[in-house]
Every structure is written in C-alpha cells, then in structure tokens.
Coordinates of C-alpha atoms in Angstrom, one line a residue:
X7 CA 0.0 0.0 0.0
X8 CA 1.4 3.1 -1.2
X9 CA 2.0 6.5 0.7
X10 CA -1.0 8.5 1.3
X11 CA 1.1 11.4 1.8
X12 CA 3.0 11.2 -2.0
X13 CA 0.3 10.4 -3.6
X14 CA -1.8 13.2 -1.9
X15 CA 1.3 15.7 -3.2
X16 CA 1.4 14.5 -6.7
X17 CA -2.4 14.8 -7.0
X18 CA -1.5 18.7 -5.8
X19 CA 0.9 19.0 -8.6
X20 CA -1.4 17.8 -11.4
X21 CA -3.3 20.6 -10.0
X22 CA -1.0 23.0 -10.2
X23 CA 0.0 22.6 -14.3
X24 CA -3.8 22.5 -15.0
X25 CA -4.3 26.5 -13.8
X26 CA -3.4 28.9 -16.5
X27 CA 0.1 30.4 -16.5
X28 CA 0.7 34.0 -14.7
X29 CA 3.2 37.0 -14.7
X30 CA 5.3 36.9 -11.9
X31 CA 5.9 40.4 -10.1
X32 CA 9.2 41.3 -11.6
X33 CA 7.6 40.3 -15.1
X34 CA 5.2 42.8 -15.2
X35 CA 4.2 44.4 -18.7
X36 CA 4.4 47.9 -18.9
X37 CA 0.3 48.5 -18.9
X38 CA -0.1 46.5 -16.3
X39 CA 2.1 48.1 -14.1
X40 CA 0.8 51.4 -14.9
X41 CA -2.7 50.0 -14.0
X42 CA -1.2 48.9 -10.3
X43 CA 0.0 52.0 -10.4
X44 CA -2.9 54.1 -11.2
X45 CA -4.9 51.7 -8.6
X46 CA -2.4 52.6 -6.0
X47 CA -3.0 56.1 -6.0
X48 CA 0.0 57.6 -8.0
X49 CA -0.1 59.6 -10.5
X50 CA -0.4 58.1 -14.3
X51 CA 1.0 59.9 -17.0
X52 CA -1.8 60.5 -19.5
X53 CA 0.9 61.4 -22.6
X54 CA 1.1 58.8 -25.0
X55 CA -1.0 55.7 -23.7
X56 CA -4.0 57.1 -24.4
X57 CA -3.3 58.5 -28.3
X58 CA -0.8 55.9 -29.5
X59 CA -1.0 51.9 -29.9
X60 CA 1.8 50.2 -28.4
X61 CA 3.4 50.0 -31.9
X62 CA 3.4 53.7 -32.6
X63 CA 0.6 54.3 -34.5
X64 CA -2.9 56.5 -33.4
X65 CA -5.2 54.4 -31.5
X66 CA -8.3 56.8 -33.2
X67 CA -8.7 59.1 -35.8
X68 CA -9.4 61.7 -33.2
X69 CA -6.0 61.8 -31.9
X70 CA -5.1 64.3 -33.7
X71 CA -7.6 66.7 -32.5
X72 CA -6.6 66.4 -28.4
X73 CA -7.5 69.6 -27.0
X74 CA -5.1 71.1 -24.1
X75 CA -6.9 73.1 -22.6
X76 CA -8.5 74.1 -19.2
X77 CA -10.3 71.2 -17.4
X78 CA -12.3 74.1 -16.0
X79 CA -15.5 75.2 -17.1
X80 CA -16.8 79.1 -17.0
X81 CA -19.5 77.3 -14.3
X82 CA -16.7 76.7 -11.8
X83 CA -14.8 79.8 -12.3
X84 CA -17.9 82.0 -11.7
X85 CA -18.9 79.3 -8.7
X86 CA -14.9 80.7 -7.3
X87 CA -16.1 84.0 -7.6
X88 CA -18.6 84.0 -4.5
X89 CA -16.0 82.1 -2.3
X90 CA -13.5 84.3 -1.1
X91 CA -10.9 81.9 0.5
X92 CA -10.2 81.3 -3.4
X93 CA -9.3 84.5 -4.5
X94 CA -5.7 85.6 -4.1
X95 CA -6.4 89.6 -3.8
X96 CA -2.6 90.6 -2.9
X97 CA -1.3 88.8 -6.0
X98 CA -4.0 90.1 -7.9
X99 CA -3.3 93.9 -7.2
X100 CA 0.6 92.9 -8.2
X101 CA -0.4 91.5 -11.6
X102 CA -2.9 94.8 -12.0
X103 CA 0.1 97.2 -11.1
X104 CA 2.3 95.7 -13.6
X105 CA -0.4 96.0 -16.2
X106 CA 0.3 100.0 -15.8
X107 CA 4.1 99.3 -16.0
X108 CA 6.4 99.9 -19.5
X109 CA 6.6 96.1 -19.1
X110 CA 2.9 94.7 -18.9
X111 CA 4.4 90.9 -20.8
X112 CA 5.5 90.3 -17.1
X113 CA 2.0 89.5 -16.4
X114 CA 1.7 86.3 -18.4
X115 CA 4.9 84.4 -17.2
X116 CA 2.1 83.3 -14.7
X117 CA 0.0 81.7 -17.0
X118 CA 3.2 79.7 -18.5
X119 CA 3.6 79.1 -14.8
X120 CA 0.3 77.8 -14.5
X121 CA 0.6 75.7 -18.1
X122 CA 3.9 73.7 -16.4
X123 CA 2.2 72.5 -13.2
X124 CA -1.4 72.2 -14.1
X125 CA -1.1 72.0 -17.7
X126 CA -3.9 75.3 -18.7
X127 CA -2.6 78.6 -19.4
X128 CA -6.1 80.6 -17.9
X129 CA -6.6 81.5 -14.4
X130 CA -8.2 79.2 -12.0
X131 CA -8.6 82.5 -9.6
X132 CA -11.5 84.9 -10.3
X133 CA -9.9 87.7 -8.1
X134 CA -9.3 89.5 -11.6
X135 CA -12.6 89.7 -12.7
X136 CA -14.2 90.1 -8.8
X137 CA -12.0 93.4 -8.4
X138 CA -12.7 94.9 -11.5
X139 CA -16.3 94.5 -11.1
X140 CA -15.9 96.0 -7.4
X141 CA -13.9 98.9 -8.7
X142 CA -16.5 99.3 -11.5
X143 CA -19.2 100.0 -9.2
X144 CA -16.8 102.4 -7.2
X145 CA -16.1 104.2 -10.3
X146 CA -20.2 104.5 -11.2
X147 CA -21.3 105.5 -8.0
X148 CA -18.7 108.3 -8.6
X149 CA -19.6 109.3 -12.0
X150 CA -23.3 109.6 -10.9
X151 CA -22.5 111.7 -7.9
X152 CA -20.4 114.1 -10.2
X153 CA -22.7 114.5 -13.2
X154 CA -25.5 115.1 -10.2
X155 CA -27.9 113.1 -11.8
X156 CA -31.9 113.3 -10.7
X157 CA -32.4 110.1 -9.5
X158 CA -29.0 108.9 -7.9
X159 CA -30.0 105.1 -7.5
X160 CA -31.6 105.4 -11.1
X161 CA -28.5 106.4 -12.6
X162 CA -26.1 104.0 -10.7
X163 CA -27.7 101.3 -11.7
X164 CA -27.9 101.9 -15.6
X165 CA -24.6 103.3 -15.6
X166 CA -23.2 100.4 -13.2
X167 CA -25.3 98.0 -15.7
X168 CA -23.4 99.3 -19.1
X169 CA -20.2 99.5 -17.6
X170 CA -20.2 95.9 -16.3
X171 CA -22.3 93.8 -18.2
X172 CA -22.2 95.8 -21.8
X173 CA -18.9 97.8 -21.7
X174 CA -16.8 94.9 -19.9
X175 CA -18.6 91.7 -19.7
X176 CA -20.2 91.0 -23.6
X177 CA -17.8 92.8 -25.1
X178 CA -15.2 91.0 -23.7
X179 CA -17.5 87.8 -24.5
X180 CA -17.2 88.9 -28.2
X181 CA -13.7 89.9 -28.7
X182 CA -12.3 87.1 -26.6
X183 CA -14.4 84.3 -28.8
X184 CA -13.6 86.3 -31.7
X185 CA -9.6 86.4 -31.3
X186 CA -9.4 83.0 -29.8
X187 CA -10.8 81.4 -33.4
X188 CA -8.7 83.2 -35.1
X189 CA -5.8 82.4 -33.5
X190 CA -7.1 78.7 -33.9
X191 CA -7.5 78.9 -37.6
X192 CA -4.6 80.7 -39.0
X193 CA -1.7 81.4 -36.2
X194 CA -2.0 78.1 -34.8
X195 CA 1.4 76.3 -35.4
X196 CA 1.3 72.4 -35.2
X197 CA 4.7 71.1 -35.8
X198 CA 4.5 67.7 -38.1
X199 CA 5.9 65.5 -35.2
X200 CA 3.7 67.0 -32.3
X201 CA 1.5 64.1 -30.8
X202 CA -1.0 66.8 -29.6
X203 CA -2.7 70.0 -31.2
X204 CA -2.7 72.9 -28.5
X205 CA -5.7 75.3 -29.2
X206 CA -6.1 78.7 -27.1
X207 CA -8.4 78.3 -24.3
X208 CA -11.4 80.2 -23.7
X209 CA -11.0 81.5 -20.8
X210 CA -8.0 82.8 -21.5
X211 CA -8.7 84.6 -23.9
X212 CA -11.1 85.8 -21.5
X213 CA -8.3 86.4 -19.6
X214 CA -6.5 88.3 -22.0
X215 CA -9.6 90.9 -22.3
X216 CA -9.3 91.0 -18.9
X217 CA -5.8 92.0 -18.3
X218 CA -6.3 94.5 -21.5
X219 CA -9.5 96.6 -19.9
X220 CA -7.4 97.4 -16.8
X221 CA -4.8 99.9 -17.8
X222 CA -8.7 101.1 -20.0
X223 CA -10.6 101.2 -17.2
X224 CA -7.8 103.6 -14.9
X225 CA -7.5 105.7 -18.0
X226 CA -11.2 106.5 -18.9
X227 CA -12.9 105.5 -15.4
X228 CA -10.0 107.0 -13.2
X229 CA -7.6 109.4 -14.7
X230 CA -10.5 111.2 -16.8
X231 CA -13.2 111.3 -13.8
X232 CA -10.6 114.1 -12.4
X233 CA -10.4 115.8 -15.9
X234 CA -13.7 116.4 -16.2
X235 CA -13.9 119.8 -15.9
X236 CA -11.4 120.2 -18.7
X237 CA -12.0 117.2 -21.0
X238 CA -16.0 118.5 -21.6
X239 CA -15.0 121.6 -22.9
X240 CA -15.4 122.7 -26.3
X241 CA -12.5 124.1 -27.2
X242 CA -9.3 122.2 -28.9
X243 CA -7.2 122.1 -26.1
X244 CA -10.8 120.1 -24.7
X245 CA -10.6 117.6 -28.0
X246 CA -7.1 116.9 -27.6
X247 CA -7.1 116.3 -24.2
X248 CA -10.4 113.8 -24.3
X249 CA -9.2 112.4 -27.7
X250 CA -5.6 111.7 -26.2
X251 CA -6.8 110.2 -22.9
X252 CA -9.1 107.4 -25.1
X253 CA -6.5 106.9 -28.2
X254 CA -3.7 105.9 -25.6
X255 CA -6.7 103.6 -23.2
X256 CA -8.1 101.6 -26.4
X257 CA -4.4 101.7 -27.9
X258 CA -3.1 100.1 -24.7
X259 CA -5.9 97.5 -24.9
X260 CA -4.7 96.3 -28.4
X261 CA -1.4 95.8 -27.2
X262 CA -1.5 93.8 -24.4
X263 CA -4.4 91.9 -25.7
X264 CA -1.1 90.8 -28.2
X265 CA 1.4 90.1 -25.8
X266 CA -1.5 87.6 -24.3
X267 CA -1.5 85.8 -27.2
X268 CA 2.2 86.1 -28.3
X269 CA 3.4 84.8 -25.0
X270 CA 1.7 81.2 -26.5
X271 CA 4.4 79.4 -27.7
X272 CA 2.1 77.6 -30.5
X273 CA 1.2 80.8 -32.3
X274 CA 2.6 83.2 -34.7
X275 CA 1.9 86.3 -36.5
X276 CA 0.3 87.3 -33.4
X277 CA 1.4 90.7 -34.7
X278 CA -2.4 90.6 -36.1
X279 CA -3.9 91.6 -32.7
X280 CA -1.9 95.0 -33.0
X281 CA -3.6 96.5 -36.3
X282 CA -6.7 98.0 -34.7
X283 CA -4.3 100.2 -33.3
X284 CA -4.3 101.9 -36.8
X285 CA -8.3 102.2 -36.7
X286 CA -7.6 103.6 -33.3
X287 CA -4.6 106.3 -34.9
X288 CA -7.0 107.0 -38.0
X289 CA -9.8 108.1 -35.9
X290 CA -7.6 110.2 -33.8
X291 CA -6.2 111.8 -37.1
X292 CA -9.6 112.4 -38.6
X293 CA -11.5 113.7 -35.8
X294 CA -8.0 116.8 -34.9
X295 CA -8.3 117.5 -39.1
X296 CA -11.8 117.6 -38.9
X297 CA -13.0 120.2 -35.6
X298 CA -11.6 123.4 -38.3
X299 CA -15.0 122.0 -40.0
X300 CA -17.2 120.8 -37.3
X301 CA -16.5 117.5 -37.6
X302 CA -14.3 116.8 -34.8
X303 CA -15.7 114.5 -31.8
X304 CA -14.5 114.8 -28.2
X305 CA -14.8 111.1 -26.7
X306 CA -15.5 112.4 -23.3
X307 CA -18.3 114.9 -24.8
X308 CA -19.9 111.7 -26.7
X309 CA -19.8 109.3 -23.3
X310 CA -21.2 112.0 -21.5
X311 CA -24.1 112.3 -23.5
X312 CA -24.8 108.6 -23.9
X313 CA -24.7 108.1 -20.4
X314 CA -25.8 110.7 -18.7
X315 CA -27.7 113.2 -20.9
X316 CA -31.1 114.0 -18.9

C-alpha cells in the first residue's frame, strides 16, 4: 500500500500545471504596471497611452484633434467668484500694477507658470474679474454723484449696468471668442511630429480681455473722472485732451491683448492683434483735421451724452 502522503502531493501538482500560467511580479508588462500604479494612487501619465497603440501608431482618428486646454468650465470659475478663500487679492493687485508698468508681458509668465504644473494657461482665480467688477461700481457710483444726476440710484444702476455687463462683460465675451478662433484657424502652429494640437483656451482669452481693460478702465474711469472739468470743454485744447486720454486707453488694450497671445508658444503672427491700433490712430487723425470744419468729436463729450444726458 502506497504512501497517502505522496500520492496526496502528486495529486496537488497535477493541479497546479492545470491552472493557466501568470506574470510573476518582476515580469510585469508595462500597462499592467501602470494599472497597479494608477490603482495605488500615483499619478499616471496621460501622454502617449491614451493616443498611441503600443506599436506607434494613433489608436483613433481623433488623436489628432486632443485639445489642451483648461479642465475648467466658465461654471466653476464663476462658482470661485462668491468664495472668497479662493481669491488671491494681494497677487491680484501685483499683476494689475504691472499692467500699468512699461513692461505689462511680465504678467503672463504666470500663465506659462500655471501651463507647467497644471497643464492650462487661464486663471483658475476669479480675483481678476471680482476686483474689477468691485472697482467698477466704485467708479459709477462716482460718475453719478459728479454728473449730479436726478435720480441717484436710477442712474447708478444703468450706468453700473453698461459699464459691467455691456462695456466689460459682452464685449469682452465677443472679442475674446472672436480672437481666440482666429488664432485657432490661422496662427495656430502644429509642428508635423507633435502628438497633440494645443488650441487657445477660452477663458484665456477671456483672460486676455481682462488684463487689456485694466490699464482702460484707470485711463477712462479714473484718470479722466478728475479731468472732467477740462476734458467736456469745447474748445481744442478740450478735444485733444479727451481724444488723447481714449487713443492711448483703447491703444493700450490692443497691445497687451497681443502680448496675451504672443506669450503662447504655438502661435505666430500674433502681430495681427496690434492693427486696430491703426483704426484707433485713424480716428484720432480724422476727428484733430476735422473740428476746423465741425466735424471733430470729443470722446468724453460723446460718453457723457450717452450716459448721462437727462
């Protein structure tokens, strides 16, 4: 009678060769350890696995369309906006100082910043936009108390109304979409070896508008409140003054709304963004030739009327 213990153990064996072959730890293929990986909570690149085929080629036709941009939407941004412990207002005020500097680029080495670690160019802060809308109330309130309008509360809130939601907010809508598909179209650069097609995000191109109404809004809201008394005259010196004042604010907006889109390292001929400046010098030219014949328009004249003519 044989030994129930070897026979017991060979029975085990059979067992064993039956059961389908497995990877042993060290033997690991590289997807699979990127799986354990991603199932152990580190971070999993998401570069080439998910556009390439392990044999080089494009695992969809849609490859070639990936779109960098901004994982967030224009919900969450304006959801930001109403918590404060989001907004960085200290860093904000720095980045609107240096918009009045000689050197205004500076401002966007933090969206390249912000492209390296979190891989979007646009601002995941609504401080921007929250200050501007604070200080264009300030500067309503203010234009209604000096133009002693009837009803005071009346007044604020139209004026408040176009200066925000007209003035900054749709027109910023409109020139931000507009710009960003044109830089999309025709100054996007897509080198033949690039794996992915960078496209300018929304929201900053938003941001772009953004950063080019400041150095507008302290020129025409700020610096001309305290000209008033001079810049409604009707005299030359009056037409210069006003005309001057809004040449250089909407001149300024066209140039940093460039460097916005020339600090993006995928575009070119960004040069583009800087010819309404020549619309802007035209109209300068035309209305200083023209007041010898009555034809010449003082800005600050015009706004006044449109605003606040009873």
């Amino acid at each position: 009678m044989g030994n129930p213990s070897s026979g017991a153990w060979s029975a085990a064996e059979e067992i064993v060769e039956m059961l389908p072959k497995t990877h042993s730890p060290g033997a690991l293929s590289g997807s699979d350890a990127t799986h354990r990986k991603g199932n152990a909570g580190l971070s999993v690149p998401t570069g080439s696995d998910g556009l390439y085929s392990p044999s080089g080629r494009h695992s969809s036709s849609a490859a070639m369309h990936v779109n960098l941009s901004t994982t967030m939407t224009p919900h969450q941004y304006l959801s930001r906006m109403f918590d404060l412990g989001q907004m960085d207002v200290q860093s904000t005020l720095d980045q609107m100082k240096t918009l009045l500097t000689l050197h205004p680029q500076r401002v966007y080495k933090t969206a390249y910043y912000r492209k390296q670690t979190k891989n979007h160019w646009a601002r995941d802060d609504p401080a921007f936009a929250a200050l501007q809308i604070v200080f264009f109330a300030v500067a309503s309130l203010a234009y209604c108390v000096a133009f002693r309008t009837r009803s005071m509360l009346t007044s604020f809130l139209s004026f408040a109304f176009q200066s925000i939601v007209v003035n900054w907010l749709l027109s910023g809508v409109v020139i931000a979409s507009a710009c960003r598909a044109v830089a999309n179209a025709h100054l996007a650069v897509h080198p033949s070896g690039a794996h992915v097609r960078q496209r300018v995000e929304w929201l900053y191109a938003f941001d772009i508008h953004c950063n080019a109404f400041f150095p507008l809004f302290v020129l025409i809201y700020g610096v001309q409140f305290f000209l008033l008394p001079l810049v409604l005259g009707k005299s030359l010196a009056a037409l210069l003054l006003s005309n001057t004042l809004f040449g250089v604010a909407f001149g300024w907006y066209f140039y940093v709304t460039h460097l916005g889109y020339r600090a993006l390292p995928f575009l070119s001929n960004t040069e583009v963004f800087l010819f309404p400046i020549a619309g802007v010098v035209f109209l300068y030219v035309l209305n200083l030739i023209g007041y010898p014949f009555g034809f010449g328009w003082n800005a600050s004249r015009i706004m006044a009327y449109i605003y606040f003519d009873e």
